PDB file of C-alpha atoms in Angstrom:
ATOM      1  CA  MET Z   1     123.749 147.688 156.123  1.00  0.00           C
ATOM      2  CA  ILE Z   2     122.703 149.164 152.777  1.00  0.00           C
ATOM      3  CA  GLN Z   3     122.074 146.668 149.960  1.00  0.00           C
ATOM      4  CA  ILE Z   4     122.739 147.388 146.258  1.00  0.00           C
ATOM      5  CA  ASN Z   5     121.731 144.810 143.650  1.00  0.00           C
ATOM      6  CA  SER Z   6     123.381 144.595 140.256  1.00  0.00           C
ATOM      7  CA  ASN Z   7     122.862 142.159 137.407  1.00  0.00           C
ATOM      8  CA  MET Z   8     126.004 140.812 135.778  1.00  0.00           C
ATOM      9  CA  THR Z   9     125.742 139.312 132.293  1.00  0.00           C
ATOM     10  CA  VAL Z  10     128.564 137.182 130.916  1.00  0.00           C
ATOM     11  CA  THR Z  11     128.625 136.803 127.130  1.00  0.00           C
ATOM     12  CA  GLY Z  12     131.761 135.117 125.840  1.00  0.00           C
ATOM     13  CA  HIS Z  13     134.685 137.383 126.770  1.00  0.00           C
ATOM     14  CA  ASN Z  14     132.474 140.318 127.754  1.00  0.00           C
ATOM     15  CA  VAL Z  15     130.812 141.109 131.051  1.00  0.00           C
ATOM     16  CA  THR Z  16     128.358 143.931 131.645  1.00  0.00           C
ATOM     17  CA  ILE Z  17     126.629 145.066 134.816  1.00  0.00           C
ATOM     18  CA  SER Z  18     123.385 146.914 135.280  1.00  0.00           C
ATOM     19  CA  PRO Z  19     123.205 149.321 136.935  1.00  0.00           C
ATOM     20  CA  VAL Z  20     126.713 150.755 137.334  1.00  0.00           C
ATOM     21  CA  ILE Z  21     127.372 151.112 141.066  1.00  0.00           C
ATOM     22  CA  VAL Z  22     127.683 154.700 142.305  1.00  0.00           C
ATOM     23  CA  LEU Z  23     128.936 155.330 145.836  1.00  0.00           C
ATOM     24  CA  TYR Z  24     130.050 158.479 147.630  1.00  0.00           C
ATOM     25  CA  ARG Z  25     133.207 159.142 149.604  1.00  0.00           C
ATOM     26  CA  GLY Z  26     132.528 158.255 153.211  1.00  0.00           C
ATOM     27  CA  ASP Z  27     129.824 155.663 152.501  1.00  0.00           C
ATOM     28  CA  ARG Z  28     130.316 152.588 154.651  1.00  0.00           C
ATOM     29  CA  ASP Z  29     129.189 149.006 155.005  1.00  0.00           C
ATOM     30  CA  VAL Z  30     127.476 148.857 151.640  1.00  0.00           C
ATOM     31  CA  SER Z  31     126.686 145.328 150.496  1.00  0.00           C
ATOM     32  CA  ILE Z  32     126.780 144.833 146.732  1.00  0.00           C
ATOM     33  CA  THR Z  33     125.054 141.713 145.430  1.00  0.00           C
ATOM     34  CA  PHE Z  34     125.793 140.553 141.927  1.00  0.00           C
ATOM     35  CA  LYS Z  35     123.396 138.193 140.191  1.00  0.00           C
ATOM     36  CA  LEU Z  36     125.237 136.367 137.414  1.00  0.00           C
ATOM     37  CA  SER Z  37     123.205 135.421 134.393  1.00  0.00           C
ATOM     38  CA  THR Z  38     125.495 132.668 133.140  1.00  0.00           C
ATOM     39  CA  GLY Z  39     126.003 128.936 133.390  1.00  0.00           C
ATOM     40  CA  THR Z  40     129.522 129.547 134.729  1.00  0.00           C
ATOM     41  CA  PHE Z  41     128.526 128.776 138.336  1.00  0.00           C
ATOM     42  CA  LYS Z  42     127.108 125.393 137.362  1.00  0.00           C
ATOM     43  CA  SER Z  43     129.860 124.449 134.915  1.00  0.00           C
ATOM     44  CA  VAL Z  44     132.679 124.959 137.458  1.00  0.00           C
ATOM     45  CA  ASN Z  45     130.752 124.022 140.604  1.00  0.00           C
ATOM     46  CA  ALA Z  46     131.382 127.512 142.018  1.00  0.00           C
ATOM     47  CA  VAL Z  47     130.847 127.634 145.757  1.00  0.00           C
ATOM     48  CA  TYR Z  48     132.980 130.684 146.594  1.00  0.00           C
ATOM     49  CA  GLY Z  49     133.786 133.995 144.942  1.00  0.00           C
ATOM     50  CA  GLN Z  50     136.199 136.891 145.333  1.00  0.00           C
ATOM     51  CA  LEU Z  51     135.872 140.464 144.090  1.00  0.00           C
ATOM     52  CA  VAL Z  52     138.940 142.242 142.683  1.00  0.00           C
ATOM     53  CA  ILE Z  53     138.643 146.042 142.472  1.00  0.00           C
ATOM     54  CA  LYS Z  54     141.127 148.189 140.535  1.00  0.00           C
ATOM     55  CA  LYS Z  55     141.078 151.946 140.081  1.00  0.00           C
ATOM     56  CA  SER Z  56     140.881 152.598 136.336  1.00  0.00           C
ATOM     57  CA  ASP Z  57     143.877 154.959 136.242  1.00  0.00           C
ATOM     58  CA  LEU Z  58     146.141 152.994 138.617  1.00  0.00           C
ATOM     59  CA  HIS Z  59     147.625 149.522 138.714  1.00  0.00           C
ATOM     60  CA  LYS Z  60     146.826 148.983 142.416  1.00  0.00           C
ATOM     61  CA  HIS Z  61     143.997 146.638 143.317  1.00  0.00           C
ATOM     62  CA  VAL Z  62     142.008 145.534 146.354  1.00  0.00           C
ATOM     63  CA  THR Z  63     140.579 142.058 146.852  1.00  0.00           C
ATOM     64  CA  SER Z  64     137.684 140.987 149.017  1.00  0.00           C
ATOM     65  CA  ASP Z  65     137.716 137.932 151.207  1.00  0.00           C
ATOM     66  CA  ILE Z  66     136.795 134.687 149.476  1.00  0.00           C
ATOM     67  CA  LEU Z  67     133.085 134.442 150.282  1.00  0.00           C
ATOM     68  CA  GLU Z  68     130.451 131.780 149.902  1.00  0.00           C
ATOM     69  CA  CYS Z  69     128.118 132.154 146.964  1.00  0.00           C
ATOM     70  CA  GLY Z  70     125.420 130.104 145.363  1.00  0.00           C
ATOM     71  CA  GLN Z  71     122.859 129.919 142.591  1.00  0.00           C
ATOM     72  CA  GLY Z  72     124.622 132.655 140.639  1.00  0.00           C
ATOM     73  CA  ILE Z  73     124.447 135.213 143.464  1.00  0.00           C
ATOM     74  CA  ILE Z  74     127.454 136.647 145.288  1.00  0.00           C
ATOM     75  CA  SER Z  75     127.656 139.560 147.764  1.00  0.00           C
ATOM     76  CA  PHE Z  76     130.574 141.749 148.783  1.00  0.00           C
ATOM     77  CA  THR Z  77     130.815 144.534 151.377  1.00  0.00           C
ATOM     78  CA  ILE Z  78     132.439 147.887 150.601  1.00  0.00           C
ATOM     79  CA  THR Z  79     133.891 149.288 153.830  1.00  0.00           C
ATOM     80  CA  LYS Z  80     134.460 152.927 154.755  1.00  0.00           C
ATOM     81  CA  GLU Z  81     138.222 152.453 154.510  1.00  0.00           C
ATOM     82  CA  MET Z  82     137.894 151.563 150.831  1.00  0.00           C
ATOM     83  CA  ILE Z  83     136.314 154.929 149.885  1.00  0.00           C
ATOM     84  CA  ASP Z  84     137.217 157.562 152.459  1.00  0.00           C
ATOM     85  CA  GLU Z  85     140.091 159.431 150.774  1.00  0.00           C
ATOM     86  CA  LEU Z  86     140.156 162.046 148.017  1.00  0.00           C
ATOM     87  CA  ALA Z  87     142.554 159.925 145.979  1.00  0.00           C
ATOM     88  CA  GLU Z  88     139.904 157.195 145.890  1.00  0.00           C
ATOM     89  CA  LEU Z  89     137.404 159.262 143.871  1.00  0.00           C
ATOM     90  CA  GLY Z  90     136.860 158.055 140.325  1.00  0.00           C
ATOM     91  CA  PHE Z  91     136.041 154.932 138.365  1.00  0.00           C
ATOM     92  CA  TYR Z  92     136.928 151.375 139.301  1.00  0.00           C
ATOM     93  CA  ASP Z  93     137.123 148.211 137.229  1.00  0.00           C
ATOM     94  CA  ILE Z  94     136.046 144.942 138.815  1.00  0.00           C
ATOM     95  CA  GLN Z  95     136.609 141.262 138.207  1.00  0.00           C
ATOM     96  CA  ILE Z  96     135.155 138.218 139.941  1.00  0.00           C
ATOM     97  CA  ARG Z  97     137.050 135.006 140.614  1.00  0.00           C
ATOM     98  CA  LEU Z  98     135.046 131.850 141.220  1.00  0.00           C
ATOM     99  CA  TYR Z  99     136.268 128.936 143.364  1.00  0.00           C
ATOM    100  CA  ASP Z 100     135.154 125.359 143.997  1.00  0.00           C
ATOM    101  CA  GLU Z 101     134.398 123.786 147.406  1.00  0.00           C
ATOM    102  CA  THR Z 102     138.145 123.488 148.189  1.00  0.00           C
ATOM    103  CA  LYS Z 103     138.669 127.210 147.379  1.00  0.00           C
ATOM    104  CA  THR Z 104     140.870 126.264 144.454  1.00  0.00           C
ATOM    105  CA  SER Z 105     140.662 128.933 141.775  1.00  0.00           C
ATOM    106  CA  ARG Z 106     138.443 127.629 139.014  1.00  0.00           C
ATOM    107  CA  ILE Z 107     137.633 130.518 136.702  1.00  0.00           C
ATOM    108  CA  THR Z 108     138.111 134.279 136.473  1.00  0.00           C
ATOM    109  CA  LEU Z 109     135.381 136.249 134.760  1.00  0.00           C
ATOM    110  CA  PRO Z 110     136.361 139.003 132.305  1.00  0.00           C
ATOM    111  CA  GLU Z 111     137.004 142.478 133.719  1.00  0.00           C
ATOM    112  CA  VAL Z 112     134.172 145.014 133.872  1.00  0.00           C
ATOM    113  CA  SER Z 113     135.486 148.517 133.113  1.00  0.00           C
ATOM    114  CA  LYS Z 114     134.119 151.474 135.093  1.00  0.00           C
ATOM    115  CA  ALA Z 115     131.774 149.238 137.085  1.00  0.00           C
ATOM    116  CA  ILE Z 116     131.973 151.340 140.260  1.00  0.00           C
ATOM    117  CA  GLU Z 117     132.151 155.131 140.514  1.00  0.00           C
ATOM    118  CA  ILE Z 118     133.102 156.901 143.740  1.00  0.00           C
ATOM    119  CA  LYS Z 119     131.905 160.519 143.846  1.00  0.00           C
ATOM    120  CA  GLU Z 120     132.264 163.415 146.259  1.00  0.00           C
ATOM    121  CA  PRO Z 121     129.034 164.081 148.189  1.00  0.00           C
ATOM    122  CA  LEU Z 122     127.469 167.548 148.227  1.00  0.00           C
ATOM    123  CA  LEU Z 123     128.005 167.722 151.991  1.00  0.00           C
ATOM    124  CA  ALA Z 124     131.406 166.561 153.193  1.00  0.00           C
ATOM    125  CA  PRO Z 125     131.378 163.426 155.364  1.00  0.00           C
ATOM    126  CA  ASP Z 126     131.996 163.792 159.112  1.00  0.00           C
ATOM    127  CA  PHE Z 127     135.650 162.805 158.872  1.00  0.00           C
ATOM    128  CA  VAL Z 128     136.414 165.799 156.608  1.00  0.00           C
ATOM    129  CA  THR Z 129     135.209 168.434 159.087  1.00  0.00           C
ATOM    130  CA  ASP Z 130     138.101 167.721 161.460  1.00  0.00           C
ATOM    131  CA  VAL Z 131     140.943 169.145 159.358  1.00  0.00           C
ATOM    132  CA  SER Z 132     144.271 170.678 160.289  1.00  0.00           C
ATOM    133  CA  SER Z 133     146.000 173.653 158.710  1.00  0.00           C
ATOM    134  CA  SER Z 134     148.137 171.413 156.518  1.00  0.00           C
ATOM    135  CA  VAL Z 135     147.120 169.754 153.294  1.00  0.00           C
ATOM    136  CA  ASP Z 136     148.058 166.085 153.121  1.00  0.00           C
ATOM    137  CA  GLU Z 137     146.504 165.418 149.740  1.00  0.00           C
ATOM    138  CA  ALA Z 138     144.884 167.539 147.100  1.00  0.00           C
ATOM    139  CA  MET Z 139     143.243 166.865 143.775  1.00  0.00           C
ATOM    140  CA  VAL Z 140     142.040 169.295 141.158  1.00  0.00           C
ATOM    141  CA  GLU Z 141     138.726 170.724 142.355  1.00  0.00           C
ATOM    142  CA  TYR Z 142     138.986 168.732 145.632  1.00  0.00           C
ATOM    143  CA  SER Z 143     140.943 170.280 148.495  1.00  0.00           C
ATOM    144  CA  VAL Z 144     140.330 171.520 152.003  1.00  0.00           C
ATOM    145  CA  ILE Z 145     142.488 174.325 153.394  1.00  0.00           C
ATOM    146  CA  GLN Z 146     142.117 175.856 156.829  1.00  0.00           C
ATOM    147  CA  ALA Z 147     143.711 179.227 157.539  1.00  0.00           C
ATOM    148  CA  SER Z 148     145.210 179.904 160.958  1.00  0.00           C
ATOM    149  CA  ASP Z 149     144.349 182.924 163.102  1.00  0.00           C
ATOM    150  CA  GLU Z 150     147.917 184.146 162.887  1.00  0.00           C
ATOM    151  CA  GLU Z 151     149.047 186.318 160.019  1.00  0.00           C
ATOM    152  CA  THR Z 152     151.888 184.790 158.020  1.00  0.00           C
TER     153      THR Z 152
END
C-alpha cells in the first residue's frame, strides 16, 4: 500500500492541507494520512474519524468508513473504484468528521476546497486497454474510440 502524508491545519473556520493530494486515474489502495495541527482531537475526545469526499462540480459525495484515530492522526484508503472512471477526473473537496468513543458525531471540521486532484496518467491504466467499439462515456479531451474492421 502506498502512503501519502498531509498536514491539516485548522484555524477558526478555515482548514488548509499541505501538500494537496494528487492521484491518477487507476491508482489503487493509496493510504492518505492526515496530521491535524489543532486541539480539536483533545477538546472533543476524538477517537474515530470519517472522511467525506465531494467532487467540486457535483453535489454527490463519498464517505469512508468510520475509522479509529488518535493523537491528531487519521488515515483513509482511496480504492481503485473511487478513481477509475473518466468522470472522476478533477478536483475534490474533503471534510473530516470526528467522533467520540461511542461513535457519536462530535464535530465536523470545515471543508477543504480542491484538496484532492485526480489526473489522467500519461499511459492509460490496464483497465482502459480493453475497450469495445462503443463509447460509454466521454469528456472533452478524454475519450477512447476503437474502429471496427468493417466499413460503415
